[in-house]
XYZ file of C-alpha atoms in Angstrom:
535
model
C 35.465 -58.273 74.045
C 32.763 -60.714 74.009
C 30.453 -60.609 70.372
C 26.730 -60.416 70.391
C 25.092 -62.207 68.724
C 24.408 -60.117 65.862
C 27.993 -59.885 65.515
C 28.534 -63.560 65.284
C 25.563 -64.209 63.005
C 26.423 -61.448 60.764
C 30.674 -62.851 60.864
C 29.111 -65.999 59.458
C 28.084 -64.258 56.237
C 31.288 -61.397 55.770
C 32.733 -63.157 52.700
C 29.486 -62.830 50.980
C 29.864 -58.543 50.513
C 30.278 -58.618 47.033
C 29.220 -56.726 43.978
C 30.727 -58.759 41.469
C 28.572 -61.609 42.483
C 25.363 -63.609 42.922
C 24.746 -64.439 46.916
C 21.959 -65.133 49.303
C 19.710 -63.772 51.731
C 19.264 -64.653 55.339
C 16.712 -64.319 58.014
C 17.517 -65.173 61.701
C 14.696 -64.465 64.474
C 14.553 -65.790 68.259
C 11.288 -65.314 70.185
C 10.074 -63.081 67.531
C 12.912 -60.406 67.568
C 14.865 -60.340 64.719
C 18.540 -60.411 64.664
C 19.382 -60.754 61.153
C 17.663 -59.788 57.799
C 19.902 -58.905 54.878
C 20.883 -59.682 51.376
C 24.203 -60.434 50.148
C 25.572 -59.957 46.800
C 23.787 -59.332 43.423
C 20.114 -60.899 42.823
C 21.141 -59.941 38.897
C 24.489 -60.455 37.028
C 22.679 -58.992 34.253
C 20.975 -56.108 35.509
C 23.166 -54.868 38.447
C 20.283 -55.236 40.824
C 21.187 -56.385 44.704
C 19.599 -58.962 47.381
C 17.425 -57.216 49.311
C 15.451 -58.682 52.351
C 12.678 -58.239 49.857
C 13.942 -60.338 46.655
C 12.250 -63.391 45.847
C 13.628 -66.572 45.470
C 12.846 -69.635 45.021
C 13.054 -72.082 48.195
C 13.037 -76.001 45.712
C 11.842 -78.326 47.630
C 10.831 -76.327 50.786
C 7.670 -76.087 48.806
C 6.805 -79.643 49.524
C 5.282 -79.297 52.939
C 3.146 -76.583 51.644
C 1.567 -79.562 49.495
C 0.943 -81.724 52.069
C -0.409 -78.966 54.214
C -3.641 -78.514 51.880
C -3.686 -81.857 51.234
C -4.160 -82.533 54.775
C -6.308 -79.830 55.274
C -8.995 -81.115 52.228
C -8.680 -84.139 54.077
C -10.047 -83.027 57.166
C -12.521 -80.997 55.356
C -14.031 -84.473 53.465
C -12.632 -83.803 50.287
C -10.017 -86.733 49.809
C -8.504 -89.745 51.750
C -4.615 -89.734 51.971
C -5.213 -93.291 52.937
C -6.869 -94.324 49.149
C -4.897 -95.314 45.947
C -4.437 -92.811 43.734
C -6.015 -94.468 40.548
C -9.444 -92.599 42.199
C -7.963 -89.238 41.189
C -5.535 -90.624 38.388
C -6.774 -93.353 37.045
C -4.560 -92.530 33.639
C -1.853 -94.503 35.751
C -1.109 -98.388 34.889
C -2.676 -100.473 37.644
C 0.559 -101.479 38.897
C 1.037 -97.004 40.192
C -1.971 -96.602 41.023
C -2.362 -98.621 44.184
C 0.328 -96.253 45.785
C -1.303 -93.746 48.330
C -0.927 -89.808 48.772
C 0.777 -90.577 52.294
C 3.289 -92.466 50.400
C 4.006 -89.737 48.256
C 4.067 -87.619 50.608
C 6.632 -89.085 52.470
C 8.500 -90.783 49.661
C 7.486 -94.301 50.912
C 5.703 -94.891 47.499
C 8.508 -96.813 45.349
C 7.460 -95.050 42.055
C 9.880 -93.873 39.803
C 10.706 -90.424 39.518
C 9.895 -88.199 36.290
C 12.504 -85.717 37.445
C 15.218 -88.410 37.871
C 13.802 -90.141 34.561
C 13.667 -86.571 32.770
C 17.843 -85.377 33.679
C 18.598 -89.008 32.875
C 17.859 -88.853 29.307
C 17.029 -85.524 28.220
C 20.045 -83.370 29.770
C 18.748 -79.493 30.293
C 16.410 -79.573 27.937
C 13.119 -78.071 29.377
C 10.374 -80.340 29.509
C 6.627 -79.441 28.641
C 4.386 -79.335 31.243
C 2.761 -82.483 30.689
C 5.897 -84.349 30.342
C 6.041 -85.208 33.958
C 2.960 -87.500 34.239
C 3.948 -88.526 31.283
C 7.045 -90.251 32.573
C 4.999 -91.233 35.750
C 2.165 -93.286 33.308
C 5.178 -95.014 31.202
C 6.116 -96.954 34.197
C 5.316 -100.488 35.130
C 7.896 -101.429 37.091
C 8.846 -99.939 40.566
C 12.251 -98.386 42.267
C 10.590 -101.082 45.374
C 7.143 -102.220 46.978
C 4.957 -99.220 48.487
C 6.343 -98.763 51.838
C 9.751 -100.718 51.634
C 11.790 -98.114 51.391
C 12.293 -94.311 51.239
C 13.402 -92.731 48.388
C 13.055 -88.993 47.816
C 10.755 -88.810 44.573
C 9.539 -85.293 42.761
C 7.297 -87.886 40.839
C 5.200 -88.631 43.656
C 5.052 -85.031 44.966
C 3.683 -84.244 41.272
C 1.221 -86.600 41.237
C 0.118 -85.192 44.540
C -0.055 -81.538 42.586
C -2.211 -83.182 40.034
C -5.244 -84.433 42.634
C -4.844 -81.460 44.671
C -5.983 -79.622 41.666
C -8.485 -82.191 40.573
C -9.956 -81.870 43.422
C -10.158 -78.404 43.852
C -11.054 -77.657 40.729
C -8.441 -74.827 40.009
C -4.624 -74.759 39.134
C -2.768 -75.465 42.186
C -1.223 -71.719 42.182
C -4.807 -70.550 42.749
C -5.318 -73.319 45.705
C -2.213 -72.355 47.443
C -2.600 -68.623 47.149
C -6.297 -68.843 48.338
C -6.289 -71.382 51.140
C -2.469 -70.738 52.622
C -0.816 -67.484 51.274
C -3.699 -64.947 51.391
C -5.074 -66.019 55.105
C -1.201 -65.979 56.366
C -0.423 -62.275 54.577
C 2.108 -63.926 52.392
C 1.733 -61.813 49.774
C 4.678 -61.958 48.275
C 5.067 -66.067 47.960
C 3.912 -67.337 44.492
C 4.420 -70.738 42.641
C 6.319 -70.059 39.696
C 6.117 -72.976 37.516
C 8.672 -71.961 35.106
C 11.684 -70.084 34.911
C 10.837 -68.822 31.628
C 8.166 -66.540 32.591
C 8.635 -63.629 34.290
C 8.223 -62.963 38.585
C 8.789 -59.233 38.828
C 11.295 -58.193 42.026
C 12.353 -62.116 41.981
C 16.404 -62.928 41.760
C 17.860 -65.257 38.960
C 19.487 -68.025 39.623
C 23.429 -68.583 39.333
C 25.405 -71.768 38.249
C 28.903 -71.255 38.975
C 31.540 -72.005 36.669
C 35.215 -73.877 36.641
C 36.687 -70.428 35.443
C 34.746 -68.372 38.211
C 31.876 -67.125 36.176
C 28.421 -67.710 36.024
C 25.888 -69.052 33.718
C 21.921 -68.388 34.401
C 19.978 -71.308 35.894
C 16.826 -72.721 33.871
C 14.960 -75.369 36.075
C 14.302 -77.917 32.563
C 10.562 -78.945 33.758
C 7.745 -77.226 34.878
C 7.626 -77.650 38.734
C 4.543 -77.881 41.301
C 4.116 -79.096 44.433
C 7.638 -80.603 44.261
C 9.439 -77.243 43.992
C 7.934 -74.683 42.879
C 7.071 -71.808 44.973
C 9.050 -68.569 45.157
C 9.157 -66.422 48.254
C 10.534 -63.657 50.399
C 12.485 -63.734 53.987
C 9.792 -61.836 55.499
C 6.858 -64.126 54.152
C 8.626 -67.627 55.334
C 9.139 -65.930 58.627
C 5.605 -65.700 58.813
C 5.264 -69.292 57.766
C 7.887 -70.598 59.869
C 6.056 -68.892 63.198
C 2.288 -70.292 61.572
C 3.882 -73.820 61.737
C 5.047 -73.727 65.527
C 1.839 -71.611 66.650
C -0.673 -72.123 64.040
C -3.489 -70.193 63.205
C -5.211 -71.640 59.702
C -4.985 -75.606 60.825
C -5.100 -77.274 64.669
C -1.575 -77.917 66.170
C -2.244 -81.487 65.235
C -2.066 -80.967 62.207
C 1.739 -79.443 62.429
C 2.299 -81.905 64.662
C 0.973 -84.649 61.921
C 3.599 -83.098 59.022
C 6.351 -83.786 61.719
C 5.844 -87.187 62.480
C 8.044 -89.699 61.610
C 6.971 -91.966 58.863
C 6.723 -96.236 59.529
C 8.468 -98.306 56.794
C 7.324 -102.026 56.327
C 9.978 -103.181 58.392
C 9.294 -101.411 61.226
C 12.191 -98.672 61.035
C 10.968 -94.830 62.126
C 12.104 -92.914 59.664
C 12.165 -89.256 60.100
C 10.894 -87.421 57.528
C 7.410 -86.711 57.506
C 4.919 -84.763 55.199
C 7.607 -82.302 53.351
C 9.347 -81.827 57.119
C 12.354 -83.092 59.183
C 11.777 -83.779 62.986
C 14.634 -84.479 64.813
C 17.427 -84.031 67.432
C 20.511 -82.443 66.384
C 23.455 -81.807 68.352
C 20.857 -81.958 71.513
C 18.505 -79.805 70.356
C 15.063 -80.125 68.936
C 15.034 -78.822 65.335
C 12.277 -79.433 62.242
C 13.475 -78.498 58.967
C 13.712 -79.024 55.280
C 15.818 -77.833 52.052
C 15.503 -77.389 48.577
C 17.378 -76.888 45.878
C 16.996 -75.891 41.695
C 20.146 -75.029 39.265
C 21.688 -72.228 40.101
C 19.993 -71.836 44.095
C 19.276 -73.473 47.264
C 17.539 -72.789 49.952
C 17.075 -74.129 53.877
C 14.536 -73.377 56.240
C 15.262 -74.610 60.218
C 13.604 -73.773 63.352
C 14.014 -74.807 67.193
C 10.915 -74.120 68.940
C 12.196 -74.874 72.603
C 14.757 -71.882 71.717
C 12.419 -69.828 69.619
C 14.912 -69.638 66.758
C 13.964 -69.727 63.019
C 15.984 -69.556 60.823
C 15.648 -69.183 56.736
C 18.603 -68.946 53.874
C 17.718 -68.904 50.300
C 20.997 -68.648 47.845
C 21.000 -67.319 43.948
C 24.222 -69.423 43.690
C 24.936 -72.773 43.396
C 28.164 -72.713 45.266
C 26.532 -71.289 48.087
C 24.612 -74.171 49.962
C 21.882 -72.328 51.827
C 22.078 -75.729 54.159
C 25.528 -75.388 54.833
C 24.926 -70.975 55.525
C 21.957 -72.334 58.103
C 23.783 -74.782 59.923
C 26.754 -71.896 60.735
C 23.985 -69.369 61.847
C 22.438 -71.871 63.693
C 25.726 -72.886 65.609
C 26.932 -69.619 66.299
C 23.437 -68.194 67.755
C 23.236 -71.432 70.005
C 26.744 -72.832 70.460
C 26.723 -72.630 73.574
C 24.134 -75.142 74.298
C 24.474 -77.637 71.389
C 25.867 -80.506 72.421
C 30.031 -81.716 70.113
C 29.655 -82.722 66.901
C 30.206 -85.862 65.903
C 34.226 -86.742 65.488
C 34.668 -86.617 61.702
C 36.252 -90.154 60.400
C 40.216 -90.387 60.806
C 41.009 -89.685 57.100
C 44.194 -92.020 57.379
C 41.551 -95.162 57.181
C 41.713 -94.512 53.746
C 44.813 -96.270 53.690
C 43.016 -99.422 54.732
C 39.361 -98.542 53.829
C 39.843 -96.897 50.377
C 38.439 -98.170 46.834
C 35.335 -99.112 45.387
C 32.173 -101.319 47.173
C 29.860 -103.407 45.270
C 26.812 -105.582 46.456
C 25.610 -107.610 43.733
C 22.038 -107.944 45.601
C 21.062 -104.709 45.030
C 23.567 -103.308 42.946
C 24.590 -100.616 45.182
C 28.247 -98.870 44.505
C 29.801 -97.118 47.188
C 33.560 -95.537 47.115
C 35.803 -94.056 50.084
C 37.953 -91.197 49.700
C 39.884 -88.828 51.166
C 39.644 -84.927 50.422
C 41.803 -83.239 52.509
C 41.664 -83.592 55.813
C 38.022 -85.370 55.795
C 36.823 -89.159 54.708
C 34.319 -89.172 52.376
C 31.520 -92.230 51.305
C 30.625 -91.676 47.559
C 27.261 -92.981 46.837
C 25.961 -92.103 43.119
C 28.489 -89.523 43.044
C 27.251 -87.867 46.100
C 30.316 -86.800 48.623
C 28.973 -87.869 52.019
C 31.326 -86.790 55.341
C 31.944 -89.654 57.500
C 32.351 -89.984 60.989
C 33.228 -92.097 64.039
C 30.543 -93.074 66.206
C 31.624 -94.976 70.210
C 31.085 -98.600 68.725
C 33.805 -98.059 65.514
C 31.281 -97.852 62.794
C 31.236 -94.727 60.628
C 27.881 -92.612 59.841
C 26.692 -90.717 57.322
C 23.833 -88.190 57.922
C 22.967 -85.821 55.517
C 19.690 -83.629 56.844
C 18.528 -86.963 57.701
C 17.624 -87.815 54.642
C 20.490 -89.601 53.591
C 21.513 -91.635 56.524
C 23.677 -95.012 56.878
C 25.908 -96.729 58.870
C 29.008 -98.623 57.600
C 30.956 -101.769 59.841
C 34.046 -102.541 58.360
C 34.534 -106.256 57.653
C 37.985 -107.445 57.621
C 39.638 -110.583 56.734
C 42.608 -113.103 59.562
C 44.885 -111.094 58.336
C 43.389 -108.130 59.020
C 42.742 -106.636 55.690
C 39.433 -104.748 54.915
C 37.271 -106.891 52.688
C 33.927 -105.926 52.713
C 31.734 -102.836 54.285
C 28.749 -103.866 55.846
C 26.282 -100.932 55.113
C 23.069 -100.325 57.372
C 20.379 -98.159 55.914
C 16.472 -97.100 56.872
C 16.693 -100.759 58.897
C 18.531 -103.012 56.382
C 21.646 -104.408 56.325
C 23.704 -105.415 53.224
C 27.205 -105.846 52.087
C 29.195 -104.657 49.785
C 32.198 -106.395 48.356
C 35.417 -104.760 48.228
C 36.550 -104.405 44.562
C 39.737 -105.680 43.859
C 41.558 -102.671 42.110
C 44.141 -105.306 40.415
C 41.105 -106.780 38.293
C 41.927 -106.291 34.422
C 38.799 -104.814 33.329
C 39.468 -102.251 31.319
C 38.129 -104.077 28.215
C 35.017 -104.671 30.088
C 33.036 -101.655 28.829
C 33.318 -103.256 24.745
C 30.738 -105.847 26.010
C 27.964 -103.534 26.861
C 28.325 -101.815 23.010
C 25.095 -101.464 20.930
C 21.528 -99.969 21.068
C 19.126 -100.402 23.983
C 15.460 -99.100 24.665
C 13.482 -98.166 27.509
C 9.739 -98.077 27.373
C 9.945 -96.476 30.461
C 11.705 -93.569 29.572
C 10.575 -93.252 25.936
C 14.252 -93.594 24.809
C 17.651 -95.160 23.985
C 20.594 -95.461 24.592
C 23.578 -96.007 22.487
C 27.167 -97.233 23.616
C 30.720 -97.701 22.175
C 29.873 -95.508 18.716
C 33.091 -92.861 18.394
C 34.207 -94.253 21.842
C 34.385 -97.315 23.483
C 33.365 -95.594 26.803
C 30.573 -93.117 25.258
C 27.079 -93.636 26.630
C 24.621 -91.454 24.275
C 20.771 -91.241 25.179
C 18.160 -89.870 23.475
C 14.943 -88.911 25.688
C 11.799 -88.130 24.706
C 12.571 -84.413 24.701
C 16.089 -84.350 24.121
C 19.790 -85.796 24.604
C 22.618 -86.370 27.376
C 26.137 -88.235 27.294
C 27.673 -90.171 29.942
C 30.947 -91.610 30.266
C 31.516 -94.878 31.041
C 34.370 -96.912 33.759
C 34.287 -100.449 33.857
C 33.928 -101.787 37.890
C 33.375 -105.376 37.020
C 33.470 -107.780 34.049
C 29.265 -107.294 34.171
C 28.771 -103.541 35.903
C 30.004 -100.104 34.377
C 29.889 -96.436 36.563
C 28.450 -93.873 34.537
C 29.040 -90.285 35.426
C 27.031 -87.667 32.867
C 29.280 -85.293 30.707
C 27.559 -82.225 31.356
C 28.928 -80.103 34.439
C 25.284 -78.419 35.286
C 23.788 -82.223 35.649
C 25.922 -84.140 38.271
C 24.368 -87.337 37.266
C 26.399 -90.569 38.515
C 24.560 -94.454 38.235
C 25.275 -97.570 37.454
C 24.573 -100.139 34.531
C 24.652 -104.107 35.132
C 24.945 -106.121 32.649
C 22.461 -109.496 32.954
C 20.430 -111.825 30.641
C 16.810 -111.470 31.094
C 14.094 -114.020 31.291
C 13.832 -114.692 27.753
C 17.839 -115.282 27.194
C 17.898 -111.751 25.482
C 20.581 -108.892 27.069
C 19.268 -106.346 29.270
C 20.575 -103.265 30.767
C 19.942 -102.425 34.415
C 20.252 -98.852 35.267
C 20.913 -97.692 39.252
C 21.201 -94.269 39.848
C 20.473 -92.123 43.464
C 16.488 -92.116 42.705
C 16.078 -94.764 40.187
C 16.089 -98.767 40.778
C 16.913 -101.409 37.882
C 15.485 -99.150 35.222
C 15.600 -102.336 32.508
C 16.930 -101.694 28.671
C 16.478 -104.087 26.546
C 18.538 -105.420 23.103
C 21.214 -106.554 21.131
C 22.430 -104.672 18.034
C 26.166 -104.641 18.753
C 27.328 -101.181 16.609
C 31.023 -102.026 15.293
């Protein structure tokens, strides 16, 4: 016997009846009838309490659209330029920031630093005060890249957006959002909730799952805006979802406007927009964006042609919310999604697998296998590969992360080199040769270093050779180091909650001293600079 399709959505989500447990809560509508709207597991380890259709979670950085939305819709009403630097409305930043534009923060084109990235780098889980995010943004005077290069998702810019939206305004940017979106859409149940240490009655705590199968609580360590900080129900982002395909508040340009894909310098389409997704997956049209904090995720997806929206929001982090969507998705329209992409034949890894290094950029890639898939590590990140018709392999995560990777072999056939194509550019990366005695490598980057930037230092080789210790501005975090190359160390952070993988290059600056360059996932040559070898 055929299932319906309330059958198959609600299959998708079985394993997830528990009362032992954190879980999610799920939404599915098509052409306004809804086919699924539950909660799964507890919204409480502490008190007992379930998921409900009615607890409140928060969606991360789903919020961001709702950003750009009233900053698009002051814009139209003559109250700011998207268009303008930003030193108009924050002129605390150093000349070199403040040329950068709201667009460009908006869609990540901007090539700031970003506090958040700065802020996990060097102070670990310790929660940050409220003004320690601009903070980080006015200590820099370098750049991750030139405004419009590149994209590079950035909380920092999305913050500084917070900050003139409430300038301009006049009020805190809870009050803007609740007055000019949630009240006029009946969302009365959506809030931004700066701070997991104050209270949001009927809303679920978040869930960081441990190596022994327990659970710790999840405390977001900054005080988040604009980049991540609203809390909602399934009910109220169905409302949203249906306001942004059929609007009501704004013109359907304006949706149409957060959609669009945004131009980089060089001429590459890239597809996220303001805070949204636009794209074609699997044949279909889809718009979409995620979010995540410690301890939850969330994912919110809709396909207008089919009238399906769809919105997850987890209190675990094991769950991903993106991953729960994507299921729900297939198995209300499998039949007319077009195959998947093949995944990559996992025996390349005989040939293909190791460590990649370009010494342009300073980009570190490795290829693994897990099982039956092929995976591209970048900055610690496991991205799926797969096999596209001309032999390359792809990556595409949500579209956000999304490269293509020619492998470069040598007369005899051996691989050599990837080639690596990303938002338009194409570098390579250098096969590392895994014979290379190196091991003694990490001794030469031993002593004390300092950041202006971040406010901190960072010490390396005292109790171990391959300890990294760094003291932020509000607290501390370890890393461990692995040499790669007689002049470049991985780093991968001790702490299990902060996932944080970069690299440091070792160079001599301008002035013959030693300097520290620090690549991580949303950070660019983040210079240290000094000499004190510690015996």
């Amino acid at each position: 016997m055929t299932a319906t399709p309330i059958e198959k959505l609600e299959a998708v989500l079985s394993d997830l009846h528990r009362n032992d447990a954190p879980g999610l809560i799920a939404s599915v509508e098509q052409r306004g009838k809804t086919l699924l709207r539950r909660g799964y597991g507890l919204a409480s380890l502490d008190s007992g309490m379930v998921n409900t259709p009615s607890t409140k979670m928060r969606i991360g950085s789903t919020t961001k659209h709702f950003a750009c939305a009233l900053a698009l819709l002051l814009r139209d009403e003559g109250a700011l330029s998207i268009d303008e630097p930003v030193a108009r409305w924050l002129p605390e930043l150093p000349a070199s920031q403040g040329v950068r534009t709201l667009r460009q923060f908006m869609n990540h084109t901007g090539g700031t630093r970003d506090y958040l990235d700065l802020s996990l780098f060097s102070n670990g889980m310790t929660v940050v005060p409220s003004e320690g995010a601009f903070e980080y943004q006015c200590r820099q005077y370098e750049e991750n890249f030139e405004p419009g290069e590149q994209f590079i998702y950035n909380n920092g810019g999305y913050r500084m957006l917070s900050m003139v939206l409430e300038r301009v305004l006049g009020v805190p940017l809870a009050q803007g959002l609740r007055e000019r979106l949630f009240e006029p859409l009946s969302m009365h149940d959506t809030f931004l909730w700066a701070t997991d240490l104050d209270p949001l009655l009927g809303s679920a705590t978040s869930h960081v799952a441990k190596p022994d199968g327990g659970f710790s609580k999840g405390i977001f360590p900054a005080v988040i805006l604009g980049e991540g900080g609203i809390a909602s129900t399934l009910d109220d982002m169905q409302r949203w979802l249906t306001h942004l395909v059929s609007p009501r508040i704004w013109p359907q340009s304006l949706s149409d406007e957060m959609m669009a894909p945004a131009e980089l310098n060089n001429g590459f389409l890239n597809p996220y927009g303001f805070g949204l997704v636009r794209e074609k997956w699997r044949g279909v049209d889809i718009f979409h964006h995620a979010g995540g904090v410690v301890g939850g995720t969330c994912q919110m997806l809709a396909a207008p042609a089919h009238g399906v929206q769809i919105v997850v929001m987890s209190n675990r982090s094991d769950v991903a919310a993106t991953e729960v969507a994507q299921k729900l998705f297939v198995a209300l329209l499998g039949d007319v999604l077009e195959p998947a992409e093949a995944p990559a034949n996992p025996d390349l890894v005989e040939a293909l697998g190791g460590d990649y290094y370009c010494a342009s950029n300073g980009r570190h890639f490795s290829v693994a296998r897990n099982g039956d898939a092929l995976f591209l590590h970048s900055f610690g990140l496991p991205l799926p590969l797969t096999q596209v018709e001309s032999g390359a392999l792809r990556v595409n995560l949500l579209s956000v992360i999304v490269l293509s990777v020619d492998i470069v072999r040598n007369e005899h056939g051996e691989v050599t080199a990837i080639d690596v194509t990303e938002q338009g550019r194409r570098y390579r990366c250098e096969r590392v040769d895994a014979s290379n005695e190196v091991d003694n490598a990490v001794t030469h980057f031993a002593g004390r270093w300092h950041s202006e930037e971040i406010g901190g230092d960072i010490v390396i080789g005292e109790g171990r050779p391959e300890s990294m210790r760094v003291a932020g501005l509000y607290g501390r975090n370890t890393y461990r180091l692995k040499p790669l190359l007689a002049n470049t160390c991985l780093m991968v952070s001790e702490d299990p909650v902060i996932p944080m993988h970069g690299t440091l290059r070792l160079i001599t600056g301008e002035d013959g001293r030693r300097e520290l360059l620090l690549d991580t996932a949303r950070t660019r040559q983040l210079r240290f600079t000094g000499d004190a070898v510690h015996g």
